[in-house]
Amino acid sequence: MSLDLRRLGVLISGRGSNLQAIIDAVEDGRLNATIAVVVSNQSEAGGLARARAAGIDTVHLDHRAEATREAYDRKLVAELQARGVGLVCLAGFMRLLSPTFLDAFPNAVLNIHPSLLPAFPGLDAQRQACEHGVKVTGATVHFVNAELDAGPIVAQVAVAVRDDDTAATLASRILEAEHKIYPEAIARVLDGGWSLAGRRVITT
Ligand code: GAR
């Protein structure tokens, strides 16, 4: 099957609220794309039910069933390519992707992260922000490269940290911002008119 950039593969590990934001944006026409498949490494991921409710093909691929990251990633690539996926969107997918995966989708893997990268990469970004005492944090959509949370930035949105915030209250405000920014950033990537200049995603 040939690859069509507008055929999205969404990878999840959990609740799938960002997946839902993408589903909603496709359904109401803000995002001119088709979600070809939703893949989860966790069988209990709430996002799988959201996908099924929207009539989207789902796949559960258990990472514990594979001996190596590469073996797992080859299976992921096969599931996505079999459905003609051209753009991969990570939406709370809590696994690192190997060069095996990234080479199959050059400049075509996006991730959303709940901080203003390069601040607070990795796990628990909202807790990291609270503990560090920053006054502003936010969300970042970026291309995925071989380093953790480090690829070229497509879009960012700032969220103020309040004095009485906990990691949980801050996470819920950042999540609202994520739901807005992720479909917009995907649409921007699909619509073209941009190029990569080193690390910078610039308008052409
Ligand atoms: C989101 O906050 C997303 O930014 C974060 O996981 C959450 C998934 O929520 N991702 C990362 O931290 C990746 N490093 P969701 O399943 O409701 O979309």
mmCIF file of C-alpha atoms and ligand atoms in Angstrom:
data_model
loop_
_atom_site.group_PDB
_atom_site.id
_atom_site.type_symbol
_atom_site.label_atom_id
_atom_site.label_comp_id
_atom_site.label_asym_id
_atom_site.label_seq_id
_atom_site.Cartn_x
_atom_site.Cartn_y
_atom_site.Cartn_z
ATOM 1 C CA MET A 1 0.000 0.000 0.000
ATOM 2 C CA SER A 2 1.385 3.443 -0.852
ATOM 3 C CA LEU A 3 1.901 5.962 1.932
ATOM 4 C CA ASP A 4 -0.454 8.909 2.154
ATOM 5 C CA LEU A 5 0.592 11.632 4.616
ATOM 6 C CA ARG A 6 -3.069 12.284 5.406
ATOM 7 C CA ARG A 7 -3.511 8.729 6.670
ATOM 8 C CA LEU A 8 -2.616 8.994 10.347
ATOM 9 C CA GLY A 9 -1.440 6.257 12.665
ATOM 10 C CA VAL A 10 -1.919 7.246 16.296
ATOM 11 C CA LEU A 11 0.149 5.437 18.936
ATOM 12 C CA ILE A 12 -1.072 5.457 22.532
ATOM 13 C CA SER A 13 -0.395 3.830 25.883
ATOM 14 C CA GLY A 14 -3.198 5.181 28.044
ATOM 15 C CA ARG A 15 -6.309 7.266 28.408
ATOM 16 C CA GLY A 16 -6.177 8.754 24.924
ATOM 17 C CA SER A 17 -7.544 12.248 25.504
ATOM 18 C CA ASN A 18 -5.189 13.650 22.856
ATOM 19 C CA LEU A 19 -6.337 10.883 20.530
ATOM 20 C CA GLN A 20 -9.914 12.044 21.230
ATOM 21 C CA ALA A 21 -8.946 15.621 20.354
ATOM 22 C CA ILE A 22 -7.578 14.367 17.022
ATOM 23 C CA ILE A 23 -10.712 12.269 16.391
ATOM 24 C CA ASP A 24 -12.912 15.304 17.137
ATOM 25 C CA ALA A 25 -10.856 17.550 14.841
ATOM 26 C CA VAL A 26 -11.134 15.028 11.988
ATOM 27 C CA GLU A 27 -14.880 14.604 12.575
ATOM 28 C CA ASP A 28 -15.654 18.317 12.604
ATOM 29 C CA GLY A 29 -13.444 19.119 9.619
ATOM 30 C CA ARG A 30 -10.677 21.097 11.359
ATOM 31 C CA LEU A 31 -8.239 18.368 10.347
ATOM 32 C CA ASN A 32 -8.351 17.067 6.793
ATOM 33 C CA ALA A 33 -7.073 13.561 7.520
ATOM 34 C CA THR A 34 -8.128 9.985 8.217
ATOM 35 C CA ILE A 35 -7.096 8.045 11.290
ATOM 36 C CA ALA A 36 -6.149 4.753 9.636
ATOM 37 C CA VAL A 37 -5.307 2.926 12.855
ATOM 38 C CA VAL A 38 -4.757 3.389 16.574
ATOM 39 C CA VAL A 39 -2.051 1.175 18.075
ATOM 40 C CA SER A 40 -1.511 0.664 21.797
ATOM 41 C CA ASN A 41 1.193 -1.254 23.613
ATOM 42 C CA GLN A 42 -1.222 -1.594 26.554
ATOM 43 C CA SER A 43 -4.322 -3.747 26.168
ATOM 44 C CA GLU A 44 -6.223 -1.746 28.802
ATOM 45 C CA ALA A 45 -5.519 1.669 27.296
ATOM 46 C CA GLY A 46 -8.688 3.770 27.489
ATOM 47 C CA GLY A 47 -7.836 5.229 24.107
ATOM 48 C CA LEU A 48 -8.555 1.880 22.447
ATOM 49 C CA ALA A 49 -12.203 2.157 23.508
ATOM 50 C CA ARG A 50 -12.347 5.744 22.239
ATOM 51 C CA ALA A 51 -11.016 4.597 18.866
ATOM 52 C CA ARG A 52 -13.472 1.709 18.644
ATOM 53 C CA ALA A 53 -16.349 4.027 19.543
ATOM 54 C CA ALA A 54 -15.326 6.217 16.601
ATOM 55 C CA GLY A 55 -15.184 3.201 14.278
ATOM 56 C CA ILE A 56 -11.394 3.316 13.930
ATOM 57 C CA ASP A 57 -9.298 0.203 13.392
ATOM 58 C CA THR A 58 -7.308 -0.698 16.542
ATOM 59 C CA VAL A 59 -4.295 -2.895 17.207
ATOM 60 C CA HIS A 60 -2.844 -4.003 20.529
ATOM 61 C CA LEU A 61 0.855 -4.847 20.241
ATOM 62 C CA ASP A 62 2.306 -6.042 23.530
ATOM 63 C CA HIS A 63 5.923 -4.878 23.842
ATOM 64 C CA ARG A 64 6.610 -7.630 26.398
ATOM 65 C CA ALA A 65 6.035 -10.211 23.681
ATOM 66 C CA GLU A 66 9.126 -9.072 21.752
ATOM 67 C CA ALA A 67 12.736 -9.788 22.698
ATOM 68 C CA THR A 68 14.144 -6.468 21.479
ATOM 69 C CA ARG A 69 13.007 -2.900 20.839
ATOM 70 C CA GLU A 70 13.888 -3.358 17.162
ATOM 71 C CA ALA A 71 11.717 -6.477 16.875
ATOM 72 C CA TYR A 72 8.809 -4.617 18.444
ATOM 73 C CA ASP A 73 9.317 -1.583 16.249
ATOM 74 C CA ARG A 74 9.431 -3.749 13.091
ATOM 75 C CA LYS A 75 5.987 -5.085 14.040
ATOM 76 C CA LEU A 76 4.717 -1.546 14.644
ATOM 77 C CA VAL A 77 6.020 -0.417 11.257
ATOM 78 C CA ALA A 78 4.379 -3.395 9.550
ATOM 79 C CA GLU A 79 0.969 -2.638 11.119
ATOM 80 C CA LEU A 80 1.197 1.016 10.087
ATOM 81 C CA GLN A 81 2.498 0.421 6.576
ATOM 82 C CA ALA A 82 -0.131 -2.254 5.927
ATOM 83 C CA ARG A 83 -2.724 0.495 6.419
ATOM 84 C CA GLY A 84 -0.942 3.053 4.278
ATOM 85 C CA VAL A 85 -0.077 5.335 7.199
ATOM 86 C CA GLY A 86 2.008 8.332 6.149
ATOM 87 C CA LEU A 87 2.137 10.371 9.372
ATOM 88 C CA VAL A 88 2.535 8.862 12.832
ATOM 89 C CA CYS A 89 1.208 10.796 15.829
ATOM 90 C CA LEU A 90 2.360 9.782 19.285
ATOM 91 C CA ALA A 91 -0.343 10.615 21.811
ATOM 92 C CA GLY A 92 0.837 9.521 25.232
ATOM 93 C CA PHE A 93 2.814 6.607 23.758
ATOM 94 C CA MET A 94 5.266 5.858 26.547
ATOM 95 C CA ARG A 95 7.964 4.067 24.598
ATOM 96 C CA LEU A 96 11.131 5.207 22.883
ATOM 97 C CA LEU A 97 11.242 4.559 19.157
ATOM 98 C CA SER A 98 14.334 2.991 17.592
ATOM 99 C CA PRO A 99 16.065 4.070 14.363
ATOM 100 C CA THR A 100 14.325 1.043 12.811
ATOM 101 C CA PHE A 101 11.018 2.844 13.310
ATOM 102 C CA LEU A 102 12.176 6.392 12.601
ATOM 103 C CA ASP A 103 13.889 5.394 9.329
ATOM 104 C CA ALA A 104 10.560 4.005 8.094
ATOM 105 C CA PHE A 105 8.830 7.374 8.655
ATOM 106 C CA PRO A 106 11.424 10.094 7.975
ATOM 107 C CA ASN A 107 10.248 13.496 9.279
ATOM 108 C CA ALA A 108 6.833 11.948 9.664
ATOM 109 C CA VAL A 109 6.545 11.159 13.382
ATOM 110 C CA LEU A 110 5.052 13.775 15.722
ATOM 111 C CA ASN A 111 4.842 13.789 19.502
ATOM 112 C CA ILE A 112 3.131 15.958 22.080
ATOM 113 C CA HIS A 113 4.889 16.653 25.345
ATOM 114 C CA PRO A 114 3.488 18.496 28.393
ATOM 115 C CA SER A 115 6.201 21.140 28.818
ATOM 116 C CA LEU A 116 7.941 23.874 26.867
ATOM 117 C CA LEU A 117 10.788 21.744 25.536
ATOM 118 C CA PRO A 118 13.730 21.624 25.948
ATOM 119 C CA ALA A 119 12.656 22.183 29.578
ATOM 120 C CA PHE A 120 11.483 19.117 31.460
ATOM 121 C CA PRO A 121 11.825 16.237 28.995
ATOM 122 C CA GLY A 122 10.961 12.689 30.004
ATOM 123 C CA LEU A 123 8.444 11.476 32.536
ATOM 124 C CA ASP A 124 6.320 13.631 34.852
ATOM 125 C CA ALA A 125 7.026 16.901 33.045
ATOM 126 C CA GLN A 126 4.273 18.707 34.947
ATOM 127 C CA ARG A 127 5.652 17.582 38.324
ATOM 128 C CA GLN A 128 9.144 18.615 37.208
ATOM 129 C CA ALA A 129 7.801 22.083 36.357
ATOM 130 C CA CYS A 130 6.068 22.446 39.753
ATOM 131 C CA GLU A 131 9.106 21.298 41.661
ATOM 132 C CA HIS A 132 11.456 23.559 39.721
ATOM 133 C CA GLY A 133 9.262 26.563 40.455
ATOM 134 C CA VAL A 134 8.894 27.873 36.905
ATOM 135 C CA LYS A 135 6.186 30.491 36.408
ATOM 136 C CA VAL A 136 5.376 29.408 32.854
ATOM 137 C CA THR A 137 5.307 25.951 31.315
ATOM 138 C CA GLY A 138 3.128 24.552 28.536
ATOM 139 C CA ALA A 139 2.983 21.999 25.745
ATOM 140 C CA THR A 140 5.134 21.237 22.724
ATOM 141 C CA VAL A 141 4.438 19.392 19.483
ATOM 142 C CA HIS A 142 7.670 18.242 17.866
ATOM 143 C CA PHE A 143 9.046 15.897 15.279
ATOM 144 C CA VAL A 144 10.498 12.794 16.853
ATOM 145 C CA ASN A 145 14.171 12.047 16.385
ATOM 146 C CA ALA A 146 16.486 9.534 18.023
ATOM 147 C CA GLU A 147 16.881 11.618 21.199
ATOM 148 C CA LEU A 148 14.197 11.763 23.864
ATOM 149 C CA ASP A 149 11.810 14.746 23.465
ATOM 150 C CA ALA A 150 14.427 16.586 21.400
ATOM 151 C CA GLY A 151 13.261 16.830 17.770
ATOM 152 C CA PRO A 152 12.422 19.981 15.784
ATOM 153 C CA ILE A 153 9.553 21.969 17.309
ATOM 154 C CA VAL A 154 6.365 22.451 15.280
ATOM 155 C CA ALA A 155 4.267 24.338 17.842
ATOM 156 C CA GLN A 156 4.290 25.417 21.468
ATOM 157 C CA VAL A 157 1.766 26.947 23.807
ATOM 158 C CA ALA A 158 2.463 28.548 27.182
ATOM 159 C CA VAL A 159 0.524 27.826 30.367
ATOM 160 C CA ALA A 160 1.003 29.921 33.515
ATOM 161 C CA VAL A 161 1.842 28.120 36.755
ATOM 162 C CA ARG A 162 -0.253 29.318 39.695
ATOM 163 C CA ASP A 163 0.996 29.524 43.268
ATOM 164 C CA ASP A 164 -1.529 26.924 44.404
ATOM 165 C CA ASP A 165 -0.943 24.497 41.534
ATOM 166 C CA THR A 166 -0.198 20.865 42.200
ATOM 167 C CA ALA A 167 1.225 18.621 39.497
ATOM 168 C CA ALA A 168 -2.347 17.396 38.919
ATOM 169 C CA THR A 169 -4.033 20.797 38.569
ATOM 170 C CA LEU A 170 -1.232 22.021 36.328
ATOM 171 C CA ALA A 171 -1.440 18.834 34.216
ATOM 172 C CA SER A 172 -5.154 19.337 33.647
ATOM 173 C CA ARG A 173 -4.675 22.936 32.396
ATOM 174 C CA ILE A 174 -1.772 21.866 30.184
ATOM 175 C CA LEU A 175 -3.946 19.043 28.838
ATOM 176 C CA GLU A 176 -6.593 21.544 27.674
ATOM 177 C CA ALA A 177 -3.847 23.377 25.795
ATOM 178 C CA GLU A 178 -2.583 20.080 24.336
ATOM 179 C CA HIS A 179 -6.017 19.261 22.956
ATOM 180 C CA LYS A 180 -6.037 22.538 21.052
ATOM 181 C CA ILE A 181 -2.452 22.625 19.844
ATOM 182 C CA TYR A 182 -2.044 19.017 18.669
ATOM 183 C CA PRO A 183 -4.729 18.933 15.951
ATOM 184 C CA GLU A 184 -3.595 22.412 14.813
ATOM 185 C CA ALA A 185 0.026 21.296 14.564
ATOM 186 C CA ILE A 186 -0.913 18.133 12.646
ATOM 187 C CA ALA A 187 -2.934 20.245 10.206
ATOM 188 C CA ARG A 188 0.024 22.566 9.761
ATOM 189 C CA VAL A 189 2.372 19.668 8.969
ATOM 190 C CA LEU A 190 -0.143 18.175 6.514
ATOM 191 C CA ASP A 191 -0.853 21.466 4.778
ATOM 192 C CA GLY A 192 2.827 21.961 3.906
ATOM 193 C CA GLY A 193 4.392 25.351 3.353
ATOM 194 C CA TRP A 194 7.141 24.572 5.839
ATOM 195 C CA SER A 195 10.626 23.170 5.738
ATOM 196 C CA LEU A 196 13.339 22.138 8.137
ATOM 197 C CA ALA A 197 16.320 24.475 8.495
ATOM 198 C CA GLY A 198 18.548 22.602 10.908
ATOM 199 C CA ARG A 199 16.398 22.246 14.002
ATOM 200 C CA ARG A 200 13.984 24.974 12.957
ATOM 201 C CA VAL A 201 10.612 24.334 11.346
ATOM 202 C CA ILE A 202 10.184 27.414 9.189
ATOM 203 C CA THR A 203 7.425 28.707 6.940
ATOM 204 C CA THR A 204 8.326 28.638 3.245
HETATM 205 C C1 GAR B 1 -0.288 13.846 27.716
HETATM 206 O O1 GAR B 1 -0.201 14.830 28.711
HETATM 207 C C2 GAR B 1 0.948 13.859 26.842
HETATM 208 O O2 GAR B 1 1.456 15.142 26.608
HETATM 209 C C3 GAR B 1 1.888 13.042 27.682
HETATM 210 O O3 GAR B 1 1.106 11.985 28.159
HETATM 211 C C4 GAR B 1 -0.237 12.447 28.315
HETATM 212 C C5 GAR B 1 -1.140 11.477 27.596
HETATM 213 O O4 GAR B 1 -2.476 11.787 27.855
HETATM 214 N N1 GAR B 1 3.005 12.564 26.940
HETATM 215 C C6 GAR B 1 4.236 12.514 27.412
HETATM 216 O O5 GAR B 1 4.536 12.817 28.560
HETATM 217 C C7 GAR B 1 5.285 12.029 26.422
HETATM 218 N N2 GAR B 1 6.601 12.249 26.937
HETATM 219 P P1 GAR B 1 -3.635 11.207 26.943
HETATM 220 O O6 GAR B 1 -3.435 9.688 26.883
HETATM 221 O O7 GAR B 1 -4.892 11.576 27.653
HETATM 222 O O8 GAR B 1 -3.516 11.842 25.607
#
